[in-house]
Coordinates of C-alpha atoms and ligand atoms in Angstrom, one line a residue:
M180 CA 0.0 0.0 0.0
G181 CA 1.3 3.5 -0.8
R182 CA 1.5 6.4 1.6
S183 CA -1.5 8.1 0.1
E184 CA -3.6 4.9 0.8
D185 CA -2.1 4.7 4.3
L186 CA -2.9 8.3 5.1
F187 CA -6.4 7.8 3.7
A188 CA -7.0 4.8 5.9
R189 CA -5.9 6.9 8.9
A190 CA -8.0 9.9 7.8
R191 CA -11.2 7.9 7.4
R192 CA -11.1 7.1 11.1
V193 CA -11.1 10.7 12.2
I194 CA -12.4 12.8 9.3
P195 CA -15.8 12.2 7.6
G196 CA -14.9 10.4 4.4
G197 CA -11.3 11.0 5.1
V198 CA -11.3 14.5 3.5
N199 CA -12.1 18.0 4.4
S200 CA -14.1 18.7 1.2
P201 CA -16.1 16.0 -0.6
V202 CA -14.8 16.3 -4.2
R203 CA -11.2 15.6 -3.1
A204 CA -12.3 12.1 -1.8
F205 CA -12.0 11.0 -5.5
R206 CA -15.1 8.8 -5.2
A207 CA -16.5 10.0 -8.4
V208 CA -13.5 8.6 -10.3
G209 CA -13.0 5.4 -8.3
M210 CA -9.7 6.3 -6.8
T211 CA -8.3 7.0 -3.4
P212 CA -7.3 10.7 -2.9
R213 CA -3.7 11.8 -3.6
F214 CA -2.2 13.3 -0.5
I215 CA -0.1 16.3 -1.7
E216 CA 3.2 17.1 -0.1
T217 CA 4.6 19.9 -2.2
A218 CA 3.6 22.1 -5.1
R219 CA 5.8 24.4 -7.2
G220 CA 4.9 26.1 -10.5
S221 CA 2.8 23.8 -12.5
H222 CA 3.7 20.6 -10.6
M223 CA 2.6 18.9 -7.5
T224 CA 4.2 15.9 -5.7
D225 CA 2.2 13.4 -3.6
A226 CA 3.1 11.5 -0.5
D227 CA 4.4 8.6 -2.6
G228 CA 6.8 10.9 -4.4
R229 CA 4.7 10.8 -7.6
A230 CA 4.9 14.1 -9.6
Y231 CA 1.9 15.5 -11.5
V232 CA 1.3 18.4 -13.9
D233 CA -1.5 20.1 -12.0
F234 CA -4.6 21.2 -13.9
V235 CA -6.6 22.0 -10.8
G236 CA -4.5 24.8 -9.3
S237 CA -6.2 24.6 -5.9
W238 CA -9.5 25.1 -7.8
G239 CA -8.4 28.3 -9.4
P240 CA -6.2 30.7 -7.4
M241 CA -2.8 29.5 -8.6
V242 CA -3.0 31.4 -11.8
L243 CA 0.7 32.2 -11.5
G244 CA 1.5 28.6 -10.6
H245 CA 2.2 27.2 -7.1
A246 CA 4.5 28.9 -4.6
H247 CA 5.3 31.9 -6.8
P248 CA 8.6 33.2 -5.4
A249 CA 7.4 36.8 -4.9
V250 CA 4.1 35.6 -3.3
Y251 CA 6.0 33.3 -1.0
E252 CA 8.4 36.1 0.0
A253 CA 5.4 38.4 0.7
V254 CA 3.8 35.7 2.9
C255 CA 7.1 35.2 4.9
R256 CA 7.6 38.9 5.5
A257 CA 4.0 39.3 6.7
A258 CA 4.1 36.2 8.9
A259 CA 7.2 37.6 10.6
E260 CA 5.1 40.6 11.7
G261 CA 2.2 38.6 13.1
L262 CA -0.2 36.0 12.0
S263 CA -3.6 37.5 13.0
F264 CA -4.6 40.6 14.9
G265 CA -8.4 40.7 14.7
A266 CA -7.8 44.5 14.1
A267 CA -7.6 46.8 11.1
T268 CA -4.4 46.9 9.1
E269 CA -3.0 49.0 6.2
R270 CA -2.9 46.0 4.0
E271 CA -6.7 45.7 4.1
V272 CA -7.0 49.3 2.9
E273 CA -4.5 48.6 0.1
M274 CA -6.4 45.5 -0.9
A275 CA -9.7 47.3 -1.0
E276 CA -8.2 50.2 -3.0
L277 CA -6.7 47.7 -5.4
V278 CA -9.9 45.7 -6.0
C279 CA -11.9 48.9 -6.4
S280 CA -9.4 50.2 -8.9
L281 CA -9.4 47.0 -11.0
V282 CA -13.1 46.1 -11.0
P283 CA -15.1 49.2 -12.0
S284 CA -18.4 47.9 -10.6
V285 CA -16.9 47.5 -7.1
E286 CA -17.1 50.8 -5.3
M287 CA -16.7 49.3 -1.8
V288 CA -15.6 45.9 -0.8
R289 CA -15.5 43.8 2.4
M290 CA -13.0 41.0 2.9
V291 CA -14.2 37.6 4.4
S292 CA -12.5 34.2 4.6
S293 CA -14.1 32.1 1.9
G294 CA -16.3 32.2 -1.2
T295 CA -19.1 30.6 0.7
E296 CA -19.0 33.5 3.2
A297 CA -18.8 36.1 0.5
V298 CA -21.9 34.8 -1.3
M299 CA -23.9 34.4 2.0
S300 CA -23.0 38.0 2.9
A301 CA -23.7 39.5 -0.5
L302 CA -27.2 38.0 -0.5
R303 CA -27.8 39.4 2.9
A304 CA -26.8 42.8 1.7
A305 CA -29.0 42.5 -1.4
R306 CA -32.0 41.4 0.8
G307 CA -31.3 44.3 3.2
F308 CA -31.2 46.8 0.4
T309 CA -34.2 45.7 -1.5
R310 CA -36.2 44.6 1.6
R311 CA -37.2 41.5 -0.4
D312 CA -36.6 37.8 0.5
K313 CA -36.4 35.7 -2.6
I314 CA -33.4 35.0 -4.7
V315 CA -32.9 33.4 -8.1
K316 CA -30.1 31.0 -8.7
F317 CA -29.4 28.7 -11.7
D318 CA -29.5 24.9 -11.7
G319 CA -25.9 23.6 -11.7
C320 CA -24.4 26.9 -10.4
Y321 CA -22.5 26.5 -7.1
H322 CA -22.3 29.3 -4.7
G323 CA -20.8 27.6 -1.6
H324 CA -22.4 25.5 1.0
S325 CA -24.6 28.0 2.9
D326 CA -28.1 26.6 3.6
G327 CA -30.1 28.7 1.2
L328 CA -27.9 27.8 -1.8
L329 CA -27.8 24.1 -1.6
V330 CA -30.5 23.7 -4.1
Q331 CA -29.7 22.0 -7.5
A332 CA -26.1 23.1 -6.7
G333 CA -23.2 22.2 -8.9
S334 CA -19.7 21.1 -7.9
G335 CA -19.5 18.5 -5.1
V336 CA -23.3 18.3 -4.7
M337 CA -23.7 17.5 -8.4
T338 CA -20.7 15.1 -8.2
A339 CA -22.4 13.2 -5.4
G340 CA -25.6 13.1 -7.5
V341 CA -27.8 14.7 -4.8
P342 CA -29.9 17.7 -5.7
D343 CA -30.0 19.2 -2.2
S344 CA -28.3 18.6 1.1
A345 CA -29.8 16.9 4.2
G346 CA -29.9 19.1 7.2
V347 CA -31.2 22.2 5.4
P348 CA -34.7 23.0 6.8
A349 CA -37.3 23.4 4.0
G350 CA -38.1 26.9 5.2
W351 CA -34.5 28.0 4.5
T352 CA -34.7 27.3 0.8
R353 CA -38.3 28.4 0.4
D354 CA -37.0 31.7 -0.9
T355 CA -34.5 30.2 -3.3
L356 CA -35.9 30.0 -6.8
C357 CA -34.1 28.0 -9.5
A358 CA -33.9 29.0 -13.2
R359 CA -32.1 27.3 -16.1
Y360 CA -28.7 28.6 -17.2
N361 CA -28.7 30.2 -20.6
D362 CA -32.5 30.3 -20.5
L363 CA -33.8 33.8 -20.1
E364 CA -37.4 32.7 -20.4
S365 CA -37.1 30.6 -17.2
V366 CA -35.9 33.8 -15.4
R367 CA -38.6 35.9 -16.9
A368 CA -41.3 33.4 -15.7
L369 CA -40.0 33.7 -12.1
F370 CA -40.1 37.5 -12.2
A371 CA -43.6 37.3 -13.6
A372 CA -44.6 35.0 -10.7
Y373 CA -42.9 37.1 -8.1
P374 CA -42.6 40.7 -9.5
E375 CA -41.9 42.4 -6.2
A376 CA -40.3 39.6 -4.1
I377 CA -37.0 38.9 -5.8
A378 CA -34.1 40.6 -4.1
A379 CA -31.4 39.3 -6.4
V380 CA -30.4 37.1 -9.3
I381 CA -27.1 35.4 -8.5
V382 CA -25.1 33.8 -11.3
E383 CA -21.7 32.4 -12.2
P384 CA -21.1 34.6 -15.3
V385 CA -19.2 31.8 -16.7
A386 CA -20.4 28.6 -15.0
A387 CA -17.6 26.5 -13.8
N388 CA -19.1 24.2 -11.2
M389 CA -21.0 21.9 -13.6
G390 CA -18.0 21.7 -15.7
V391 CA -17.3 24.9 -17.8
V392 CA -20.5 26.3 -19.4
P393 CA -20.1 29.7 -21.2
P394 CA -22.9 32.2 -21.1
E395 CA -24.6 32.4 -24.5
P396 CA -24.8 35.8 -26.3
G397 CA -27.5 37.9 -24.7
F398 CA -27.9 35.8 -21.5
L399 CA -26.0 38.0 -19.1
E400 CA -27.3 41.1 -20.9
G401 CA -30.9 39.8 -20.5
L402 CA -30.3 39.2 -16.7
R403 CA -29.1 42.7 -16.4
A404 CA -32.2 44.0 -18.1
L405 CA -34.6 41.9 -16.1
C406 CA -33.0 42.9 -12.8
D407 CA -33.3 46.6 -13.8
E408 CA -36.9 46.1 -14.9
Y409 CA -38.0 44.5 -11.6
G410 CA -35.8 46.4 -9.2
S411 CA -33.7 43.4 -8.3
L412 CA -29.9 43.3 -7.9
L413 CA -27.7 41.3 -10.2
I414 CA -24.9 39.4 -8.3
F415 CA -22.0 37.9 -10.2
D416 CA -20.3 35.1 -8.3
E417 CA -16.8 35.5 -9.6
V418 CA -15.2 33.2 -7.0
I419 CA -13.7 31.2 -10.0
T420 CA -13.7 33.8 -12.8
G421 CA -12.5 36.9 -10.8
F422 CA -8.9 37.8 -11.7
R423 CA -8.8 34.6 -13.8
L424 CA -10.5 35.7 -17.0
G425 CA -9.0 39.2 -16.7
L426 CA -8.2 41.9 -14.2
S427 CA -11.9 42.8 -14.0
G428 CA -13.0 39.2 -14.1
A429 CA -15.9 37.8 -16.2
Q430 CA -17.7 41.1 -16.0
G431 CA -14.9 42.9 -17.8
Y432 CA -14.6 39.9 -20.2
C433 CA -18.4 40.0 -21.0
G434 CA -18.9 43.7 -20.6
I435 CA -21.7 43.5 -18.1
R436 CA -21.8 45.6 -14.8
P437 CA -23.4 43.7 -11.9
D438 CA -24.6 45.4 -8.7
L439 CA -22.6 43.1 -6.4
T440 CA -19.7 40.7 -7.0
T441 CA -18.3 37.9 -4.9
F442 CA -14.7 36.8 -5.0
G443 CA -12.8 33.8 -3.6
K444 CA -9.5 32.3 -3.0
I445 CA -7.7 33.9 -6.0
I446 CA -7.9 37.2 -4.2
G447 CA -5.7 35.8 -1.4
G448 CA -3.2 34.1 -3.8
G449 CA -4.6 30.8 -2.6
M450 CA -4.8 31.6 1.1
P451 CA -8.3 31.4 2.7
V452 CA -9.9 34.7 1.5
G453 CA -13.1 35.8 -0.1
A454 CA -14.6 39.2 -0.6
Y455 CA -17.9 40.8 -1.7
G456 CA -18.4 44.3 -3.0
G457 CA -20.2 46.5 -5.4
R458 CA -22.5 49.5 -5.4
R459 CA -21.7 52.0 -2.7
D460 CA -25.4 52.5 -1.8
V461 CA -25.7 48.7 -1.2
M462 CA -22.4 48.2 0.6
E463 CA -23.1 51.2 2.9
L464 CA -25.8 49.2 4.5
V465 CA -23.2 46.7 5.9
A466 CA -22.4 47.0 9.6
P467 CA -21.1 49.1 11.3
L468 CA -22.4 51.7 8.7
G469 CA -25.8 50.1 8.4
P470 CA -28.1 47.4 9.7
V471 CA -26.8 44.4 7.6
Y472 CA -24.6 42.5 10.0
Q473 CA -21.6 40.5 8.9
A474 CA -18.3 40.0 10.8
G475 CA -15.2 37.8 11.1
T476 CA -12.0 37.7 13.2
L477 CA -10.0 36.3 10.3
S478 CA -11.5 38.7 7.7
G479 CA -8.7 40.6 6.1
N480 CA -6.1 38.4 7.8
P481 CA -2.7 40.1 7.4
V482 CA -0.8 37.2 5.9
A483 CA -3.6 36.4 3.4
M484 CA -3.8 40.1 2.4
A485 CA 0.0 40.1 1.8
A486 CA -0.3 37.1 -0.5
G487 CA -3.3 38.5 -2.4
L488 CA -1.8 42.0 -2.7
C489 CA 1.4 40.5 -4.2
Q490 CA -0.4 38.2 -6.6
L491 CA -2.9 40.8 -7.8
G492 CA 0.0 43.4 -8.1
L493 CA 1.9 41.0 -10.3
L494 CA -1.2 40.4 -12.5
R495 CA -1.8 44.2 -12.8
D496 CA 1.8 45.0 -13.6
D497 CA 1.9 42.6 -16.6
P498 CA -0.3 44.2 -19.2
D499 CA -0.2 41.1 -21.5
F500 CA -0.6 38.4 -18.8
Y501 CA -4.2 37.5 -19.6
G502 CA -3.7 37.8 -23.4
R503 CA -0.8 35.3 -23.2
L504 CA -2.6 32.9 -20.9
E505 CA -5.7 32.9 -23.0
A506 CA -3.7 32.3 -26.2
V507 CA -1.9 29.3 -24.7
S508 CA -5.0 27.9 -23.1
G509 CA -7.1 28.4 -26.3
A510 CA -4.5 26.5 -28.3
F511 CA -4.4 23.7 -25.7
F512 CA -8.2 23.2 -25.5
T513 CA -8.5 23.4 -29.3
E514 CA -5.9 20.7 -29.7
L515 CA -7.5 18.6 -27.0
E516 CA -10.8 18.7 -29.0
R517 CA -9.0 18.0 -32.2
R518 CA -7.5 14.8 -30.8
L519 CA -11.0 13.7 -29.6
R520 CA -12.3 14.3 -33.1
A521 CA -9.4 12.5 -34.7
A522 CA -10.1 9.5 -32.5
G523 CA -13.7 9.6 -33.7
K524 CA -15.2 10.7 -30.4
P525 CA -18.2 13.1 -30.3
W526 CA -17.2 14.5 -26.9
R527 CA -17.2 18.2 -26.2
V528 CA -14.6 20.7 -24.9
N529 CA -16.1 23.9 -23.5
H530 CA -13.6 26.6 -22.7
V531 CA -13.3 30.3 -21.8
G532 CA -9.9 31.8 -21.2
S533 CA -7.8 29.5 -19.0
L534 CA -10.9 27.5 -17.9
G535 CA -12.0 24.4 -19.7
S536 CA -13.8 21.1 -19.4
V537 CA -14.0 17.9 -21.5
F538 CA -17.6 16.7 -21.4
F539 CA -18.1 13.0 -22.2
T540 CA -21.3 13.6 -24.1
G541 CA -22.2 14.2 -27.7
E542 CA -24.6 16.9 -26.7
Q543 CA -23.7 20.6 -26.7
V544 CA -23.4 21.4 -23.0
R545 CA -25.2 24.7 -22.3
D546 CA -26.9 24.1 -18.9
Y547 CA -27.3 21.6 -16.0
A548 CA -29.5 19.2 -18.0
S549 CA -27.1 18.9 -20.8
A550 CA -24.1 18.7 -18.5
R551 CA -25.8 15.7 -16.8
T552 CA -25.8 13.8 -20.0
A553 CA -22.1 13.4 -19.7
D554 CA -21.0 9.8 -19.0
T555 CA -19.3 9.9 -15.6
A556 CA -18.0 6.4 -16.0
V557 CA -16.0 7.4 -19.0
Y558 CA -14.8 10.5 -17.1
G559 CA -13.6 8.1 -14.4
S560 CA -11.7 6.0 -16.9
Y561 CA -10.1 9.2 -18.4
A562 CA -9.2 10.6 -14.9
R563 CA -7.6 7.4 -13.7
W564 CA -5.5 7.2 -16.8
M565 CA -4.4 10.8 -16.6
F566 CA -3.4 10.4 -12.9
A567 CA -1.5 7.2 -13.7
H568 CA 0.4 9.2 -16.4
G569 CA 1.3 12.2 -14.2
I570 CA -1.6 14.5 -15.0
Y571 CA -3.7 15.8 -12.1
V572 CA -7.2 16.6 -13.4
A573 CA -10.3 17.4 -11.4
P574 CA -11.6 14.2 -9.8
S575 CA -15.1 14.9 -11.1
Q576 CA -16.7 15.5 -14.4
F577 CA -18.4 18.5 -13.0
E578 CA -15.4 20.7 -12.2
A579 CA -13.1 22.8 -14.4
M580 CA -9.5 22.4 -15.7
F581 CA -7.4 25.4 -14.8
L582 CA -4.3 26.5 -16.7
S583 CA -1.7 28.9 -15.2
S584 CA 1.2 30.9 -16.6
A585 CA 3.5 28.3 -15.1
H586 CA 2.4 25.6 -17.5
T587 CA 5.2 25.0 -20.0
P588 CA 4.7 23.7 -23.6
A589 CA 6.2 20.4 -22.3
D590 CA 3.6 20.2 -19.5
L591 CA 0.8 20.7 -22.1
E592 CA 2.3 18.2 -24.5
Q593 CA 2.5 15.7 -21.7
A594 CA -1.2 16.1 -21.0
L595 CA -2.1 15.9 -24.7
D596 CA 0.1 12.8 -25.1
A597 CA -1.6 11.1 -22.1
L598 CA -5.0 11.9 -23.6
S599 CA -4.0 10.4 -27.0
A600 CA -2.6 7.3 -25.3
W601 CA -5.9 6.8 -23.4
L602 CA -7.9 7.3 -26.6
R603 CA -5.8 4.5 -28.2
E604 CA -6.2 2.3 -25.1
I605 CA -10.0 2.6 -25.2
A606 CA -10.3 2.4 -29.1
Ligands
HOZ85 N1 -16.1 22.9 -4.5 C1 -14.7 23.0 -4.9 C2 -14.6 23.1 -6.4 N2 -15.5 23.8 -7.1 C3 -13.9 21.8 -4.4 C4 -13.2 22.2 -3.2 C5 -12.2 21.1 -2.7 O1 -12.6 19.9 -2.7 O2 -11.1 21.5 -2.3

């Protein structure tokens, strides 16, 4: 038995399922989890000394690769000054100024510790502002694990094949309305049914938790118009897309201005950070300025702020960063799809910028229903092969592949060669 198996056996005795987050249990691909010891650049090494080219990147934040030397330095310097104060610091001001300067729709921003917290708090602000209770989310979009949002959620919930979570009282999801991604009519119908009750529409502007599903032309524009028509707020959950698709996230990429935006781990360079922000008149309702309460000792943690400031600063100071990353990623995903076609497979590759997914279905994937037509057994076969050949892909069909600026042409070739070898194996 290898060390990862040993560790997993120990873990299962004391941690539910042996892991601290369900997807990383690898159940969906019929494997035991890899226990990671180190990560540098585009590579990770597990407890058995096996090296992988990493296409998960801690689920997004490692856009510069793992342990970037400047980020590491910034973290060490900050740690030497103290790990947590539970008090205001200059770095938090710098971070807020930086985010507001990079994302035009964000006039004020509040730091929290995770994407889940960011979304939960943004919805509270939206409800406080509009004095309405209902929210609209989309089937297959994932917004963290707070009670009201575990309805037809993507990511781990979708991977486990359960529409909702046990332990969430029915009353807590009564005000959560579900619409279909890329289907404006389904949203319009909800507004028609509840014209004065919907506080906000929350959406992943590029869905990346049912695999990657791009918004179709007009979808985000239509959401903006409907929210304006009915006096609701539009919230972009940019936990995955923020600072990944560009300095102003998916909203800059797609040219839509939401009222509120949520960010996640990328804003902390991979450390536990989230943030929510947006219109000044909404954010001014947050305590202590207003009656919408939200707080946290670890919010704006000084070490996490140092990591995030350094990473965001590097991204800002390299004017062609996103252009280069997108060009390399686009070529990679296009070649991946070409190899599937050459092998006579109808499978689909959806991609936007440095995010992509191979869907093992012949259907065009544009929403939750079509994503669910993917053959998860084939995904399992593909993932096991990729891991065995040194490629760390998401251990679930319903997650994204993340490229970083640290991926070299040799890394990408290794992944493509592994895919080709698997296609020959299953031919
Ligand atoms: N829900 C995360 C991806 N969308 C997975 C988190 C993890 O397992 O670490």
